[in-house]
Short mmCIF file of C-alpha atoms and ligand atoms in Angstrom, two decimals:
data_model
loop_
_atom_site.label_atom_id
_atom_site.label_comp_id
_atom_site.label_asym_id
_atom_site.label_seq_id
_atom_site.Cartn_x
_atom_site.Cartn_y
_atom_site.Cartn_z
CA UNK L 22 6.18 140.78 -62.46
CA UNK L 23 4.63 139.67 -59.28
CA UNK L 24 1.33 140.35 -58.12
CA UNK L 25 1.85 142.13 -54.83
CA UNK L 26 2.20 145.84 -54.94
CA UNK L 27 3.07 148.49 -52.67
CA UNK L 28 1.74 151.88 -53.57
CA UNK L 29 3.78 155.38 -54.00
CA UNK L 30 6.10 152.87 -55.99
CA UNK L 31 6.65 153.62 -59.57
CA UNK L 32 5.79 151.45 -62.66
CA UNK L 33 7.25 153.75 -65.08
CA UNK L 34 5.08 157.05 -65.53
CA UNK L 35 2.88 155.27 -67.71
CA UNK L 36 -0.53 156.07 -65.60
CA UNK L 37 -2.74 153.67 -67.82
CA UNK L 38 -0.08 150.91 -66.56
CA UNK L 39 -0.87 151.36 -63.14
CA UNK L 40 -4.73 151.75 -63.59
CA UNK L 41 -4.32 148.35 -65.38
CA UNK L 42 -2.29 146.75 -62.58
CA UNK L 43 -4.42 148.31 -59.95
CA UNK L 44 -7.71 146.60 -61.64
CA UNK L 45 -6.04 143.60 -61.95
CA UNK L 46 -4.96 143.41 -58.31
CA UNK L 47 -9.31 144.55 -57.77
CA UNK L 48 -10.06 141.06 -59.66
CA UNK L 49 -7.55 139.06 -58.24
CA UNK L 50 -7.64 139.79 -54.46
CA UNK L 51 -8.29 136.80 -52.52
CA UNK L 52 -11.07 136.89 -49.93
CA UNK L 53 -9.74 138.28 -46.53
CA UNK L 54 -8.68 136.01 -44.16
CA UNK L 55 -9.71 136.03 -41.08
CA UNK L 56 -7.15 137.84 -38.64
CA UNK L 57 -5.28 135.06 -36.53
CA UNK L 58 -3.99 136.27 -33.16
CA UNK L 59 -0.71 137.08 -33.09
CA UNK L 60 1.64 136.30 -30.35
CA UNK L 61 4.11 139.25 -30.12
CA UNK L 62 6.50 137.83 -27.71
CA UNK L 63 10.07 138.63 -26.91
CA UNK L 64 11.65 135.53 -25.99
CA UNK L 65 15.43 134.92 -24.88
CA UNK L 66 17.47 134.31 -28.35
CA UNK L 67 21.20 133.53 -28.67
CA UNK L 68 21.57 135.11 -32.10
CA UNK L 69 25.69 135.27 -32.21
CA UNK L 70 26.33 139.13 -32.16
CA UNK L 71 29.99 139.49 -33.73
CA UNK L 72 32.17 142.09 -32.20
CA UNK L 73 33.39 143.43 -35.39
CA UNK L 74 31.64 144.64 -38.91
CA UNK L 75 32.56 143.80 -42.42
CA UNK L 76 35.93 146.18 -42.25
CA UNK L 77 37.22 144.43 -39.08
CA UNK L 78 36.19 147.26 -36.85
CA UNK L 79 33.61 147.52 -34.11
CA UNK L 80 30.22 148.52 -35.22
CA UNK L 81 28.97 152.64 -35.46
CA UNK L 82 32.49 153.50 -35.01
CA UNK L 83 32.39 157.21 -36.47
CA UNK L 84 35.87 158.13 -35.45
CA UNK L 85 38.05 155.75 -37.31
CA UNK L 86 36.24 153.87 -39.61
CA UNK L 87 37.16 152.94 -43.08
CA UNK L 88 34.89 155.13 -44.66
CA UNK L 89 34.84 157.82 -42.29
CA UNK L 90 35.45 160.83 -44.51
CA UNK L 91 32.51 159.89 -46.89
CA UNK L 92 30.12 159.24 -43.91
CA UNK L 93 30.67 162.54 -41.60
CA UNK L 94 30.77 164.36 -45.15
CA UNK L 95 27.21 162.88 -45.71
CA UNK L 96 26.22 164.13 -42.11
CA UNK L 97 27.70 167.79 -42.65
CA UNK L 98 25.13 168.01 -45.31
CA UNK L 99 22.45 166.07 -43.39
CA UNK L 100 22.84 168.09 -40.35
CA UNK L 101 23.24 171.45 -42.38
CA UNK L 102 19.53 170.95 -44.42
CA UNK L 103 17.29 168.89 -42.29
CA UNK L 104 15.56 171.64 -40.70
CA UNK L 105 11.59 171.63 -39.65
CA UNK L 106 10.31 172.89 -42.53
CA UNK L 107 12.42 170.78 -44.68
CA UNK L 108 11.15 167.60 -43.50
CA UNK L 109 7.54 168.81 -43.35
CA UNK L 110 7.68 170.01 -47.07
CA UNK L 111 9.06 166.19 -47.81
CA UNK L 112 6.58 164.22 -46.04
CA UNK L 113 3.68 166.34 -47.94
CA UNK L 114 4.96 165.76 -51.18
CA UNK L 115 6.17 162.14 -50.53
CA UNK L 116 2.76 161.01 -48.39
CA UNK L 117 0.52 161.66 -51.46
CA UNK L 118 1.71 158.48 -52.65
CA UNK L 119 1.94 159.30 -56.23
CA UNK L 120 4.85 157.26 -57.56
CA UNK L 121 3.58 154.20 -58.84
CA UNK L 122 2.73 151.22 -58.16
CA UNK L 123 5.48 148.02 -57.91
CA UNK L 124 5.79 145.09 -56.35
CA UNK L 125 7.64 144.79 -52.74
CA UNK L 126 10.26 142.20 -54.31
CA UNK L 127 10.68 144.22 -57.57
CA UNK L 128 11.36 147.10 -54.94
CA UNK L 129 13.88 145.07 -52.99
CA UNK L 130 15.41 144.17 -56.38
CA UNK L 131 15.84 147.86 -56.97
CA UNK L 132 17.89 148.23 -54.13
CA UNK L 133 20.49 146.28 -55.80
CA UNK L 134 21.89 149.20 -57.37
CA UNK L 135 22.47 151.06 -54.04
CA UNK L 136 24.95 151.02 -51.55
CA UNK L 137 24.58 153.18 -48.53
CA UNK L 138 27.24 155.86 -47.75
CA UNK L 139 26.22 156.79 -44.54
CA UNK L 140 26.81 153.21 -42.78
CA UNK L 141 30.28 152.78 -41.57
CA UNK L 142 29.47 149.32 -41.71
CA UNK L 143 28.55 147.82 -44.65
CA UNK L 144 29.26 148.37 -48.03
CA UNK L 145 27.29 145.85 -49.86
CA UNK L 146 24.36 146.62 -52.05
CA UNK L 147 21.36 147.35 -49.96
CA UNK L 148 19.55 144.57 -50.82
CA UNK L 149 22.23 141.94 -49.15
CA UNK L 150 21.37 143.96 -46.00
CA UNK L 151 17.70 143.49 -46.30
CA UNK L 152 18.27 139.88 -46.88
CA UNK L 153 20.75 139.45 -44.15
CA UNK L 154 18.66 141.06 -41.51
CA UNK L 155 15.71 139.11 -42.33
CA UNK L 156 17.70 135.95 -41.95
CA UNK L 157 19.54 136.50 -39.09
CA UNK L 158 16.20 137.58 -37.47
CA UNK L 159 14.41 134.66 -38.84
CA UNK L 160 16.58 132.17 -37.26
CA UNK L 161 16.01 133.72 -33.99
CA UNK L 162 11.92 134.28 -34.19
CA UNK L 163 11.18 131.43 -36.21
CA UNK L 164 7.33 131.99 -35.82
CA UNK L 165 7.53 135.63 -36.12
CA UNK L 166 6.37 135.72 -39.49
CA UNK L 167 5.54 139.72 -39.24
CA UNK L 168 9.26 140.44 -37.78
CA UNK L 169 10.81 138.62 -40.78
CA UNK L 170 9.03 140.92 -43.45
CA UNK L 171 9.51 143.98 -41.23
CA UNK L 172 13.34 142.87 -41.47
CA UNK L 173 12.93 142.47 -45.33
CA UNK L 174 11.28 145.52 -45.88
CA UNK L 175 12.30 147.78 -43.15
CA UNK L 176 14.91 150.29 -45.46
CA UNK L 177 12.80 149.80 -48.89
CA UNK L 178 12.19 153.83 -48.40
CA UNK L 179 15.66 153.87 -49.77
CA UNK L 180 14.56 153.36 -53.24
CA UNK L 181 13.83 157.23 -52.78
CA UNK L 182 17.79 157.40 -54.16
CA UNK L 183 16.11 155.93 -57.39
CA UNK L 184 15.07 158.61 -60.21
CA UNK L 185 11.75 157.61 -60.41
CA UNK L 186 11.24 157.99 -56.74
CA UNK L 187 12.78 161.72 -57.00
CA UNK L 188 16.28 160.95 -56.93
CA UNK L 189 16.60 162.38 -53.70
CA UNK L 190 20.20 163.47 -52.41
CA UNK L 191 21.65 160.47 -49.78
CA UNK L 192 21.69 163.13 -46.95
CA UNK L 193 17.97 163.20 -47.07
CA UNK L 194 17.32 159.25 -47.42
CA UNK L 195 20.11 157.57 -45.48
CA UNK L 196 21.78 157.93 -41.77
CA UNK L 197 20.24 158.45 -38.68
CA UNK L 198 17.03 160.22 -37.72
CA UNK L 199 16.47 162.85 -35.12
CA UNK L 200 13.36 164.87 -34.01
CA UNK L 201 13.09 168.47 -35.64
CA UNK L 202 11.40 171.03 -33.80
CA UNK L 203 13.14 170.83 -30.35
CA UNK L 204 16.84 171.19 -29.72
CA UNK L 205 19.51 168.63 -31.12
CA UNK L 206 20.85 166.43 -28.67
CA UNK L 207 24.44 165.51 -28.17
CA UNK L 208 23.81 161.82 -28.40
CA UNK L 209 23.22 162.38 -32.04
CA UNK L 210 25.96 161.01 -34.28
CA UNK L 211 28.39 164.31 -35.47
CA UNK L 212 26.01 166.71 -33.47
CA UNK L 213 28.63 169.36 -33.35
CA UNK L 214 27.96 169.85 -37.03
CA UNK L 215 24.17 170.72 -36.16
CA UNK L 216 26.27 174.44 -36.09
CA UNK L 217 25.25 174.79 -39.69
CA UNK L 218 21.42 174.23 -38.73
CA UNK L 219 19.07 177.16 -38.80
CA UNK L 220 16.67 175.60 -36.38
CA UNK L 221 19.79 175.36 -33.82
CA UNK L 222 19.58 179.36 -34.00
CA UNK L 223 15.69 179.50 -34.00
CA UNK L 224 14.24 180.20 -30.19
CA UNK L 225 10.93 178.21 -31.26
CA UNK L 226 12.94 175.17 -32.00
CA UNK L 227 16.35 175.53 -30.17
CA UNK L 228 14.87 174.33 -26.56
CA UNK L 229 14.67 170.95 -24.56
CA UNK L 230 10.66 170.97 -25.44
CA UNK L 231 10.86 173.48 -28.25
CA UNK L 232 7.34 173.05 -29.75
CA UNK L 233 6.53 169.77 -28.19
CA UNK L 234 4.94 169.39 -24.54
CA UNK L 235 6.08 166.78 -22.32
CA UNK L 236 5.43 163.16 -23.21
CA UNK L 237 3.53 164.07 -25.98
CA UNK L 238 4.33 160.84 -27.99
CA UNK L 239 6.82 160.29 -30.64
CA UNK L 240 3.91 159.52 -32.61
CA UNK L 241 3.35 163.56 -32.55
CA UNK L 242 7.15 164.50 -33.34
CA UNK L 243 8.38 165.55 -36.67
CA UNK L 244 11.34 163.47 -37.60
CA UNK L 245 14.16 163.94 -40.20
CA UNK L 246 13.10 162.75 -43.43
CA UNK L 247 14.36 160.10 -44.92
CA UNK L 248 13.97 156.01 -45.80
CA UNK L 249 12.13 155.72 -42.01
CA UNK L 250 9.51 157.99 -42.77
CA UNK L 251 8.87 157.22 -46.19
CA UNK L 252 8.46 153.79 -45.92
CA UNK L 253 6.08 154.47 -43.12
CA UNK L 254 3.86 156.61 -44.77
CA UNK L 255 3.83 153.98 -47.74
CA UNK L 256 2.87 151.64 -45.19
CA UNK L 257 -0.21 153.57 -43.03
CA UNK L 258 -1.02 154.77 -46.64
CA UNK L 259 -1.66 151.32 -47.81
CA UNK L 260 -3.53 150.29 -44.57
CA UNK L 261 -1.05 147.94 -43.67
CA UNK L 262 -2.13 144.71 -41.31
CA UNK L 263 1.25 144.42 -40.03
CA UNK L 264 1.40 145.18 -36.34
CA UNK L 265 1.90 148.15 -34.38
CA UNK L 266 5.30 147.17 -33.44
CA UNK L 267 6.34 146.55 -37.13
CA UNK L 268 5.24 150.36 -38.00
CA UNK L 269 7.22 151.35 -35.16
CA UNK L 270 10.02 149.62 -36.24
CA UNK L 271 9.69 150.71 -39.47
CA UNK L 272 9.61 154.62 -38.62
CA UNK L 273 12.24 154.56 -35.48
CA UNK L 274 14.98 152.09 -36.25
CA UNK L 275 17.38 154.77 -37.38
CA UNK L 276 16.71 156.78 -34.42
CA UNK L 277 19.94 155.93 -32.36
CA UNK L 278 19.91 158.91 -30.33
CA UNK L 279 16.64 156.97 -28.60
CA UNK L 280 16.85 153.49 -28.71
CA UNK L 281 20.77 153.38 -28.10
CA UNK L 282 21.55 157.08 -26.86
CA UNK L 283 18.84 157.41 -24.11
CA UNK L 284 18.20 160.50 -25.47
CA UNK L 285 14.75 162.23 -26.13
CA UNK L 286 12.86 160.09 -23.62
CA UNK L 287 10.50 162.80 -22.51
CA UNK L 288 8.75 163.07 -25.73
CA UNK L 289 7.61 159.40 -25.11
CA UNK L 290 4.17 158.22 -24.09
CA UNK L 291 3.68 155.24 -22.03
CA UNK L 292 2.86 153.58 -25.20
CA UNK L 293 6.48 154.36 -26.56
CA UNK L 294 8.01 153.09 -23.99
CA UNK L 295 6.51 149.58 -24.27
CA UNK L 296 7.29 149.60 -27.84
CA UNK L 297 10.80 150.63 -27.20
CA UNK L 298 11.81 147.26 -26.54
CA UNK L 299 10.98 146.18 -30.29
CA UNK L 300 13.71 148.51 -31.54
CA UNK L 301 16.31 147.34 -29.42
CA UNK L 302 15.33 143.50 -30.57
CA UNK L 303 15.18 145.07 -34.36
CA UNK L 304 18.77 146.70 -34.08
CA UNK L 305 20.67 143.61 -32.66
CA UNK L 306 20.11 142.30 -36.40
CA UNK L 307 19.57 145.34 -38.21
CA UNK L 308 23.33 146.24 -36.88
CA UNK L 309 24.75 143.16 -36.31
CA UNK L 310 23.90 140.85 -39.22
CA UNK L 311 26.26 143.17 -41.52
CA UNK L 312 28.94 140.91 -43.10
CA UNK L 313 30.47 140.36 -46.33
CA UNK L 314 29.03 137.02 -46.04
CA UNK L 315 26.46 136.93 -49.05
CA UNK L 316 22.85 135.40 -48.51
CA UNK L 317 21.92 133.39 -51.64
CA UNK L 318 19.05 135.39 -52.77
CA UNK L 319 17.21 132.30 -55.05
CA UNK L 320 17.51 130.58 -51.97
CA UNK L 321 15.20 132.47 -49.70
CA UNK L 322 13.36 134.24 -52.43
CA UNK L 323 10.25 131.72 -52.17
CA UNK L 324 10.09 132.43 -48.70
CA UNK L 325 9.89 135.93 -48.77
CA UNK L 326 7.08 135.84 -51.58
CA UNK L 327 5.35 133.63 -49.44
CA UNK L 328 5.49 136.35 -46.63
CA UNK L 329 4.59 139.38 -49.22
CA UNK L 330 1.99 137.20 -50.36
CA UNK L 331 0.56 136.88 -46.89
CA UNK L 332 -0.21 140.73 -46.83
CA UNK L 333 -0.93 141.07 -50.35
CA UNK L 334 -4.06 142.60 -49.35
CA UNK L 335 -2.59 144.84 -47.43
CA UNK L 336 0.15 146.34 -49.34
CA UNK L 337 -2.27 148.16 -52.01
CA UNK L 338 -4.12 151.14 -52.15
CA UNK L 339 -6.46 151.66 -54.67
O1 INS O 502 23.89 154.31 -41.96
C1 INS O 502 22.81 153.83 -41.19
C2 INS O 502 21.64 153.20 -42.31
O2 INS O 502 21.55 154.02 -43.23
C3 INS O 502 20.71 152.78 -42.16
O3 INS O 502 19.60 152.31 -43.02
C4 INS O 502 19.96 153.20 -41.11
O4 INS O 502 18.67 152.87 -40.45
C5 INS O 502 21.00 153.56 -39.92
O5 INS O 502 20.09 154.56 -38.73
C6 INS O 502 21.86 154.52 -40.74
O6 INS O 502 22.97 154.97 -39.52
FE1 FE2 O 503 17.48 151.98 -42.12
FE1 FE2 O 504 18.70 148.74 -41.83
#
């Protein structure tokens, strides 16, 4: 068992075991290192962006991908049931971070069991996607270790699928995310399927601004519930020292209607507009690193463990 933990992650249902791990962590916790100044700069990089995905199709092709039917079915349910009330209730429930504790690496390994059915571009286990993204971004940004770690963990919220985390159905774990409490944009994947969503008939929620005011900031927007929001709650709840850009990536990387479709810009404040560039950077690796070429887990594990080690004092909540 590695000695770095994310709270909210289980270690069985055994409270005693949880307590013992927490105690051990307290005892073992290294003295805080001086926060070094982080250089966060976007540089021109030359990642080879492939045109085709693992199946030889263009990326994010929702019309005629090999996985079209399964993907569409997932969004049918997602668009019907993701309401403002639903997402709020999930946020409240999971925001308590009561599921337990577990190491970040163990959590990655848990995702070995899951293939993301909302994804037209990849049918490999999710741990492969984490490693592919992290390795691709590391190649182009060798000095930005926070980006490597962000890539490694960005989809860990998908553990919601695991019975120990509630065994949530796929439609409220994976897939693109979108704001709730205001009108659904046509830029959202399979937007026609929102006809079945009661919020679309609610006059409080179905106008351009709905419950929001112009430029209120994405921080104040209720997003549909899924792996992004869950991991964001976990990172915040554990007082992460990852930079704000990492949290922004974690929380909004599935918000394609914004970072690819250019919709909902009127909800952004100036800070969000600054941050948006990181979603563009991240997307390149998150999306285009998907391939059939497997990463050798044993080879990259030591480096990733060293990254995890660096934030050990961050990723625990006691
Ligand atoms: O199918 C994918 C997958 O679930 C990703 O993890 C998510 O970030 C994307 O936005 C989504 O379209
Ligand atoms: Fe994701
Ligand atoms: Fe991803």
